[in-house]
Short mmCIF file of the C-alpha atoms (twelve columns), coordinates in Angstrom:
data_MODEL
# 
_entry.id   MODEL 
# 
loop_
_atom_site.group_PDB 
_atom_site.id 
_atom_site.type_symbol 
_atom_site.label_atom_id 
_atom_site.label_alt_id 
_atom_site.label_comp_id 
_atom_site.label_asym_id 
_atom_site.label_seq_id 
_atom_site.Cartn_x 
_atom_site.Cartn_y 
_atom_site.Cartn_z 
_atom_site.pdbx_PDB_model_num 
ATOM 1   C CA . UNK A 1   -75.070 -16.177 1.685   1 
ATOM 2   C CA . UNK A 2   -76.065 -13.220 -0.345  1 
ATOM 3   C CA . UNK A 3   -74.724 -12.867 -3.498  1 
ATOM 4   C CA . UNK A 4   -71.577 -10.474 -4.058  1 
ATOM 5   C CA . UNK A 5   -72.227 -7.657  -6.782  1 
ATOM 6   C CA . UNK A 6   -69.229 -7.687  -9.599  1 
ATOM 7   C CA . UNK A 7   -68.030 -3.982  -8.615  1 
ATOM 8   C CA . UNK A 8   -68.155 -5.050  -5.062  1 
ATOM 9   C CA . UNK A 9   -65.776 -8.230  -6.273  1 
ATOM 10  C CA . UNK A 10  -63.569 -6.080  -8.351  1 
ATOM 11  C CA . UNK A 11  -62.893 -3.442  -5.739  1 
ATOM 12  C CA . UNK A 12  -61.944 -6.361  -3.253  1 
ATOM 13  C CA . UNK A 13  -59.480 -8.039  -5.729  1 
ATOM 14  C CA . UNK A 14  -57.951 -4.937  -6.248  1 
ATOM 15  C CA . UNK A 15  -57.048 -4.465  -2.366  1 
ATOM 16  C CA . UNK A 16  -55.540 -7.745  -2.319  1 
ATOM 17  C CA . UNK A 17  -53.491 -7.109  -5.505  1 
ATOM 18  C CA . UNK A 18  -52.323 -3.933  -4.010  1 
ATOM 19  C CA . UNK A 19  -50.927 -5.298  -0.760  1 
ATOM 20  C CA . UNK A 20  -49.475 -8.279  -2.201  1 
ATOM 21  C CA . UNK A 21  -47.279 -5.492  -4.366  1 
ATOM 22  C CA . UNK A 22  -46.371 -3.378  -1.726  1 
ATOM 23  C CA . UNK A 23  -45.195 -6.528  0.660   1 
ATOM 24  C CA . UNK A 24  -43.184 -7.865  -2.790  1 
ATOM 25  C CA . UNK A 25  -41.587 -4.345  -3.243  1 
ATOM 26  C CA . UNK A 26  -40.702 -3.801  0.441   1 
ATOM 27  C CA . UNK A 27  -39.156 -7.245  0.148   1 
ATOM 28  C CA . UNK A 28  -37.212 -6.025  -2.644  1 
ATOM 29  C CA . UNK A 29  -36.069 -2.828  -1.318  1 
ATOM 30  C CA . UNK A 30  -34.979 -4.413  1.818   1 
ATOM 31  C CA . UNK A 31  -32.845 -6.754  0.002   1 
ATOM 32  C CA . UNK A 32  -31.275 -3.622  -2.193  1 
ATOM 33  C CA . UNK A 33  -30.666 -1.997  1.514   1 
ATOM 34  C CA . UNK A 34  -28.986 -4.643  2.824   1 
ATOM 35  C CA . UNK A 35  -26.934 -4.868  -0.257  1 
ATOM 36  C CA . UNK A 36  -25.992 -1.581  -0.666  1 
ATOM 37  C CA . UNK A 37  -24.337 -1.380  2.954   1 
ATOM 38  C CA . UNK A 38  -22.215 -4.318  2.274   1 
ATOM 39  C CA . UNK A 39  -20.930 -2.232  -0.683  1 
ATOM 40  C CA . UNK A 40  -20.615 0.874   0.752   1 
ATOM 41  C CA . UNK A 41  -18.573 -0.780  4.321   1 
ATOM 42  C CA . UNK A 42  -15.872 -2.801  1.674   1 
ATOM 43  C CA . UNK A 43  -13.532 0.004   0.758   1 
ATOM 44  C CA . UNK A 44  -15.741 2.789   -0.982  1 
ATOM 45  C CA . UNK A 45  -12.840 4.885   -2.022  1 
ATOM 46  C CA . UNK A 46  -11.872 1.766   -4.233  1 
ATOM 47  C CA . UNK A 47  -14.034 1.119   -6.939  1 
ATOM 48  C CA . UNK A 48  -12.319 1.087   -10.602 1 
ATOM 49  C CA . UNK A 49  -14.683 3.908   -11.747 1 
ATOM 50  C CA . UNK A 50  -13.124 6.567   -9.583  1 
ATOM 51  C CA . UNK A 51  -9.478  5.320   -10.448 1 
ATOM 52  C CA . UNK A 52  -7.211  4.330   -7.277  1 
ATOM 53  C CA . UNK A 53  -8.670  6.532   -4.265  1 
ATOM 54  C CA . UNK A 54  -7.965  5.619   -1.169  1 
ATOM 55  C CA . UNK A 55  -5.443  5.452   2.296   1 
ATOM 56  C CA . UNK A 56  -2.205  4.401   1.029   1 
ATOM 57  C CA . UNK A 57  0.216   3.870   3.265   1 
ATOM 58  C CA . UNK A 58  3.810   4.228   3.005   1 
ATOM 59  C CA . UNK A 59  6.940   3.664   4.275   1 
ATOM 60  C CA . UNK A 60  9.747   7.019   5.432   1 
ATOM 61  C CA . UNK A 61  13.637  6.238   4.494   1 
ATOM 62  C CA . UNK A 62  16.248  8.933   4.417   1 
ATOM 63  C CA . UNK A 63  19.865  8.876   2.732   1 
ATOM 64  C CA . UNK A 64  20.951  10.778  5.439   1 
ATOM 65  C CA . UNK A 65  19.959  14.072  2.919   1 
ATOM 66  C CA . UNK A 66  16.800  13.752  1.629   1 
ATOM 67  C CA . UNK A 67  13.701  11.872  2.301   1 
ATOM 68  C CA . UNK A 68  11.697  8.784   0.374   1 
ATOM 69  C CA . UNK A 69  8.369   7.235   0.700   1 
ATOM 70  C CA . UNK A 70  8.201   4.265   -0.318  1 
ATOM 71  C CA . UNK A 71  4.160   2.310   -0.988  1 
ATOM 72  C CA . UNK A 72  3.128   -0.222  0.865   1 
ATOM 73  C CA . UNK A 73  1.696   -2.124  -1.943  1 
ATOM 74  C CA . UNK A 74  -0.811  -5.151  -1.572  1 
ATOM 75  C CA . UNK A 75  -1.646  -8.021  -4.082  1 
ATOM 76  C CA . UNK A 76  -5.114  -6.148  -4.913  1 
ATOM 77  C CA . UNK A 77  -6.349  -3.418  -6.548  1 
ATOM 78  C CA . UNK A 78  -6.006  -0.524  -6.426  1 
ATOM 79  C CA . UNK A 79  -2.341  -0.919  -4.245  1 
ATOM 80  C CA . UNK A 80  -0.928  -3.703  -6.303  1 
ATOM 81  C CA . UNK A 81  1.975   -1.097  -7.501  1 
ATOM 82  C CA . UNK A 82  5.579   -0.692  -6.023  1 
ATOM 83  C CA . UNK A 83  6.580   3.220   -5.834  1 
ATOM 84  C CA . UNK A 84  9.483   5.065   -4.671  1 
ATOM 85  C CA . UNK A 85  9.259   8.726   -4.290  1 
ATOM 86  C CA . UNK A 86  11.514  11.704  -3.225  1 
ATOM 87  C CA . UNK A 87  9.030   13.598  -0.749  1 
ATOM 88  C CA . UNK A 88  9.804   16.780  1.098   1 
ATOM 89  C CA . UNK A 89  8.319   17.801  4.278   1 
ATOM 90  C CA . UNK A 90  7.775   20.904  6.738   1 
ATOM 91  C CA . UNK A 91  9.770   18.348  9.221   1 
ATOM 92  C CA . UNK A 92  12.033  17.561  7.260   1 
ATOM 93  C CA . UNK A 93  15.104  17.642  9.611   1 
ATOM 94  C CA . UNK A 94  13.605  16.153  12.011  1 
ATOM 95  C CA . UNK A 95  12.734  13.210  10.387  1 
ATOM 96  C CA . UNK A 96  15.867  12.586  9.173   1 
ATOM 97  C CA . UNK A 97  17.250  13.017  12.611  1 
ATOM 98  C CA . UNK A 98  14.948  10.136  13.892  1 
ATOM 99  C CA . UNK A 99  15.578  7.831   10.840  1 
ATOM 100 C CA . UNK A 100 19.658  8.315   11.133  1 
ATOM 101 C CA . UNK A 101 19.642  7.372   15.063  1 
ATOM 102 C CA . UNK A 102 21.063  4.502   13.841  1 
ATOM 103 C CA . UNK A 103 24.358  5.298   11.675  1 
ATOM 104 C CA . UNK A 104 24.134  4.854   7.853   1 
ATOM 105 C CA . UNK A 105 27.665  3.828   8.020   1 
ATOM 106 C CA . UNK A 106 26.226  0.806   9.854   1 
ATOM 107 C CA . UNK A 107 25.119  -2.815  9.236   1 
ATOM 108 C CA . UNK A 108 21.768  -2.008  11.460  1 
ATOM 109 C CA . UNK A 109 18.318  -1.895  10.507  1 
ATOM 110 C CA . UNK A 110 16.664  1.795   10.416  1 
ATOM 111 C CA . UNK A 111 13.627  2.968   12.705  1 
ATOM 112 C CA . UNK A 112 10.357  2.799   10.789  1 
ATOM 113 C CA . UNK A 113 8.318   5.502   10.143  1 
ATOM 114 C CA . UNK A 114 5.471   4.950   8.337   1 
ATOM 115 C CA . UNK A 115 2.808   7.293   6.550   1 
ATOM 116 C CA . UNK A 116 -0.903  7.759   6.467   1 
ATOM 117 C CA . UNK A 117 -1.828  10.256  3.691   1 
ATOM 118 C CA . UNK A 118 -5.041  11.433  3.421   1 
ATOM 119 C CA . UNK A 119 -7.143  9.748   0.691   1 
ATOM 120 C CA . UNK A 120 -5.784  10.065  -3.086  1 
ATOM 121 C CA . UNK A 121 -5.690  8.808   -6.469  1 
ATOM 122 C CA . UNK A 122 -2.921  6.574   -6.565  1 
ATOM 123 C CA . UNK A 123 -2.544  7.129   -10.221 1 
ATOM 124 C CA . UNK A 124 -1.622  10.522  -9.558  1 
ATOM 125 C CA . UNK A 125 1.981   8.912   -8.186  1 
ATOM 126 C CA . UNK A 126 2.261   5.996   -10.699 1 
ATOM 127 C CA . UNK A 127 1.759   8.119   -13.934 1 
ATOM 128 C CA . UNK A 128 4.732   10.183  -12.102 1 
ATOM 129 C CA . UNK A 129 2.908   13.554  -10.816 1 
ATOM 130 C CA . UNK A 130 3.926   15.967  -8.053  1 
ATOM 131 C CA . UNK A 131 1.845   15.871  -5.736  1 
ATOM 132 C CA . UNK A 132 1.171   17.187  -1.871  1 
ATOM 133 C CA . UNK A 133 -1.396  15.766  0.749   1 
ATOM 134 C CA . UNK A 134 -1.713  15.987  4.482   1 
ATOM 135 C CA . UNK A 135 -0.357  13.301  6.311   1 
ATOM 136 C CA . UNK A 136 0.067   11.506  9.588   1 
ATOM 137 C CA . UNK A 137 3.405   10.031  10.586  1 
ATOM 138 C CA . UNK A 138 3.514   6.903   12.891  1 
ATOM 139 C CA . UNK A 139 6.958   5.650   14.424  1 
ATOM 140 C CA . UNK A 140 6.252   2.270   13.728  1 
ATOM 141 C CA . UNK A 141 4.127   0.625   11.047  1 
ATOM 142 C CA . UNK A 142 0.547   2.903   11.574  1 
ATOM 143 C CA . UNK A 143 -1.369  -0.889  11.381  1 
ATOM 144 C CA . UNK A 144 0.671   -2.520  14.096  1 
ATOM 145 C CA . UNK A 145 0.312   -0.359  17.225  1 
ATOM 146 C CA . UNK A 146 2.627   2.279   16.087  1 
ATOM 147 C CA . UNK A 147 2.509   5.551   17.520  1 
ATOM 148 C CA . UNK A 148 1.171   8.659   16.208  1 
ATOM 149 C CA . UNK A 149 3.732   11.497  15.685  1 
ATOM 150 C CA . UNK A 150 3.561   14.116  13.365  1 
ATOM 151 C CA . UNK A 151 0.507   15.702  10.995  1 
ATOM 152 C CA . UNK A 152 2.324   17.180  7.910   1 
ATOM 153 C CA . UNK A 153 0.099   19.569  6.301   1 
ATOM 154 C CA . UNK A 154 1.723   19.229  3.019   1 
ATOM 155 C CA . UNK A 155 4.029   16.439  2.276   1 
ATOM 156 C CA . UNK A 156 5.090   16.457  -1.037  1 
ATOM 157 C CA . UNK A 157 5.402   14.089  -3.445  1 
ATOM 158 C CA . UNK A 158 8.284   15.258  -5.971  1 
ATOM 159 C CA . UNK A 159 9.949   13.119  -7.839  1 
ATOM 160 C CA . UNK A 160 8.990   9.226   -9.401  1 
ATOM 161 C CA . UNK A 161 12.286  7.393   -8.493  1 
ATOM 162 C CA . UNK A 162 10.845  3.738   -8.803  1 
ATOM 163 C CA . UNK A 163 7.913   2.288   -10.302 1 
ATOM 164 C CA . UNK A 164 6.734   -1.868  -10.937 1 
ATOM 165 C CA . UNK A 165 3.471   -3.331  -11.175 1 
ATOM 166 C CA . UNK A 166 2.495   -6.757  -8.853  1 
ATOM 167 C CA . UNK A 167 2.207   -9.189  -11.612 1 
ATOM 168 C CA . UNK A 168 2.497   -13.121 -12.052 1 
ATOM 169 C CA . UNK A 169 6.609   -13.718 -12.449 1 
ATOM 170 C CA . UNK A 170 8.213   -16.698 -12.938 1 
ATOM 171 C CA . UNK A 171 10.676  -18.201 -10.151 1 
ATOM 172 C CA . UNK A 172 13.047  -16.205 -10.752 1 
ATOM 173 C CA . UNK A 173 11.615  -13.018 -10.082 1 
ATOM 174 C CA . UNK A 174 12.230  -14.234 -6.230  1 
ATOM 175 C CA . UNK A 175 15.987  -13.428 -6.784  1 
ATOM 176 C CA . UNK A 176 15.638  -9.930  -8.693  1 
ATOM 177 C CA . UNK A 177 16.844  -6.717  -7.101  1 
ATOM 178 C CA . UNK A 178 16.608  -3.253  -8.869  1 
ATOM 179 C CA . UNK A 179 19.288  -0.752  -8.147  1 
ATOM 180 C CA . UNK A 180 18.792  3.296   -8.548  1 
ATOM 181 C CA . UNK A 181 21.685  5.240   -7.573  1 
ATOM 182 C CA . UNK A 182 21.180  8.884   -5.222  1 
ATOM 183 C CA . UNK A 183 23.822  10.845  -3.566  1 
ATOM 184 C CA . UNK A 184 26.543  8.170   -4.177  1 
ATOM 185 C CA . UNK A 185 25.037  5.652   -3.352  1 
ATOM 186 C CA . UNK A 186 22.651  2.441   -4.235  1 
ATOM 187 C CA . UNK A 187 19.151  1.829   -3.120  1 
ATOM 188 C CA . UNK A 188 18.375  -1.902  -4.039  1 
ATOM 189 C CA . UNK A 189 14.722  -3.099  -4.359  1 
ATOM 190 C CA . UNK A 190 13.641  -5.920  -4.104  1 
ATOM 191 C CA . UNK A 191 10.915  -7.067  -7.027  1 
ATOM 192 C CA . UNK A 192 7.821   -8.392  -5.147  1 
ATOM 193 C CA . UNK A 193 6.924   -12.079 -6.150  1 
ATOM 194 C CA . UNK A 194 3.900   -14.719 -6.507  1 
ATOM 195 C CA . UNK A 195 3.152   -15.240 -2.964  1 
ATOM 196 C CA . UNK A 196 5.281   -16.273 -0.478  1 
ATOM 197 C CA . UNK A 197 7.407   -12.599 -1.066  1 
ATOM 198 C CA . UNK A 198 8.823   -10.272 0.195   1 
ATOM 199 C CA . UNK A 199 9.436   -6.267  0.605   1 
ATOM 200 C CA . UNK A 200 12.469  -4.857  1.013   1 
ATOM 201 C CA . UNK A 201 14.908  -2.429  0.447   1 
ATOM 202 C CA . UNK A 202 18.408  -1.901  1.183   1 
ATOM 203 C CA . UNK A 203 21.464  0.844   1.044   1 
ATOM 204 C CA . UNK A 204 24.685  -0.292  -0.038  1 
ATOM 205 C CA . UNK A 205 27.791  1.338   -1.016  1 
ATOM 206 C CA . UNK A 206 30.584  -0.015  -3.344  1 
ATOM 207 C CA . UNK A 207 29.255  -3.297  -3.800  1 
ATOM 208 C CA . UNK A 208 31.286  -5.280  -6.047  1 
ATOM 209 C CA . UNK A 209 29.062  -8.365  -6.116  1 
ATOM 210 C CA . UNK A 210 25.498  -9.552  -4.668  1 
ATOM 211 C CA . UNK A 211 25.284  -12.716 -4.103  1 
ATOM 212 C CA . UNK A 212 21.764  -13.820 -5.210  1 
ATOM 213 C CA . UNK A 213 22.317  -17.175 -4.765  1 
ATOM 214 C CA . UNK A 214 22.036  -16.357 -0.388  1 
ATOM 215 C CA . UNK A 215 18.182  -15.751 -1.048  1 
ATOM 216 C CA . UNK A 216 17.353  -18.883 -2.713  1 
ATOM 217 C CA . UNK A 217 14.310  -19.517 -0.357  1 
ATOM 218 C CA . UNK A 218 11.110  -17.350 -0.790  1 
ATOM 219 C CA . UNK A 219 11.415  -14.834 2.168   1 
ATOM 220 C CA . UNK A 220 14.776  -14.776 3.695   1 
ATOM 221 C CA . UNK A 221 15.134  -13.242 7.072   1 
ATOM 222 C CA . UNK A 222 16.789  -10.307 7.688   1 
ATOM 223 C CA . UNK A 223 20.384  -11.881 7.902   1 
ATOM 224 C CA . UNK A 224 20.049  -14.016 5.139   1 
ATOM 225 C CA . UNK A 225 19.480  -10.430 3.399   1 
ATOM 226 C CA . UNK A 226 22.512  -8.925  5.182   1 
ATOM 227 C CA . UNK A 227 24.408  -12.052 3.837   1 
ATOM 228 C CA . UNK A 228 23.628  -11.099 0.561   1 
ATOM 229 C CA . UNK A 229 25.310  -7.381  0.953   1 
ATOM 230 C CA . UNK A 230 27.821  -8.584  2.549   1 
ATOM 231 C CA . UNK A 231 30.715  -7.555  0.188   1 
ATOM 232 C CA . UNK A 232 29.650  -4.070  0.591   1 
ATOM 233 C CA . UNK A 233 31.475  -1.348  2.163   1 
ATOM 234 C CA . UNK A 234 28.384  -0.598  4.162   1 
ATOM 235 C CA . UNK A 235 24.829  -1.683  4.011   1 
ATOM 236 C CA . UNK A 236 21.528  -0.881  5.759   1 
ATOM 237 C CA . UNK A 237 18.295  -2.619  5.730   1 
ATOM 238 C CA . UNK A 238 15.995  0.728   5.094   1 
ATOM 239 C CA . UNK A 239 12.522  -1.422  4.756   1 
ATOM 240 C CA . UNK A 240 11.486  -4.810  4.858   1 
ATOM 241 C CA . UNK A 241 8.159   -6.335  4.800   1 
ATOM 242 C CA . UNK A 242 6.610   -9.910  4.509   1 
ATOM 243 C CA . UNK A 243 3.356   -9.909  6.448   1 
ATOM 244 C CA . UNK A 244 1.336   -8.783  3.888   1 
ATOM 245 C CA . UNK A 245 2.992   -11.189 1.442   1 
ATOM 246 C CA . UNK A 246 2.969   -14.876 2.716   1 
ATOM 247 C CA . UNK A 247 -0.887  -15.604 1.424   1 
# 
């Protein structure tokens, strides 16, 4: 075997160092790749760096006057925030035609209509901004084969009327209600709890006395809620929600 001169050598160890890199690096790009895409396909409007962007939903109520949205919050960043807001719309009467087909003057439950705004900084909303976006109403909850409706080019966000954080509470946050009072009378919230909860929110008028005690359990049903206004001139379930809180 003839002998192998030292440049000859050098030149050949060189090669093999050389592909050896590449195949590590292509290795290591592939895994970056791969990585990257499972970032970018979880929610990429929802990293902490560019605040709260995304598609929050919301839920359409009506007084009977004006309109509300209320958000569709979730246990997790960046939608772990109850808001109420007065919105207006380009629609606006007849929305509140659909959501009054059932009397307010009634004990029944009012027709959902819910919201898909195009993608925003939630912050915007909880640090109590006006605000208008374009939006697509669903009769129906827009997750849960409800129907597209109506594209509002500029629904607008006016007034803060409600605002609470998803946080750890202690048992008795199960049984707390907030009240705000428009056009004579009382929207009642209910405060969002550890898991098993509950969203809801009810109109009353005149009530005298709630009786807590009726919603002892975690997520009472929709009578056991009616129960609760029952010494109320009127009442009417305007929202209620517990899918997305029985983890």
């Amino acid at each position: 075997m003839p002998k192998m001169k030292s440049p000859q050598l050098l030149s050949i160890l060189f090669i093999l160092m050389s592909t050896q890199l590449s195949a590590t690096s292509d290795v290591s790009n592939n895994k970056s790749k791969v990585y990257g895409s499972e970032n970018e396909s979880t929610h990429p409007h929802h990293e902490r760096s560019n605040g709260r962007m995304g598609v929050h939903g919301m839920a359409l109520f009506t007084d009977g006057v004006k309109l509300y949205a209320s958000h569709m919050p979730l246990y997790h960043f960046p939608h772990d925030y109850q808001l109420i807001y007065e919105v207006e719309s380009t629609h606006q009467p007849a929305l509140i035609a659909y959501l009054t087909t059932n009397s307010l003057n009634t004990h029944k439950e009012a027709p959902l209509l819910s919201i898909v705004p195009e993608v925003f900084d939630l912050n915007s909303l909880i640090n109590g901004e006006s605000l208008g976006v374009s939006a697509t109403l669903f009769k129906g909850h827009f997750e849960r084969e409800g129907t597209e409706w109506i594209i509002d080019q500029n629904l607008f966000f006016k007034k803060q009327l409600f605002k609470q954080r998803l946080e750890k509470k202690d048992e008795s946050g199960s049984k707390h209600w907030s009240q705000v009072v428009l056009n004579g009378q009382s929207l009642y919230i209910h405060s969002i709890n550890n898991a098993p909860s509950f969203d809801a929110l009810v109109w009353g008028k005149a009530c005298p006395h709630l009786d807590h005690s009726k919603s002892s359990i975690d997520v009472p049903s929709k009578m056991q809620i009616r129960a609760m206004f029952s010494t109320c001139s009127s009442h009417q379930i305007a929202y209620y929600e517990t899918q997305d809180f029985v983890r």
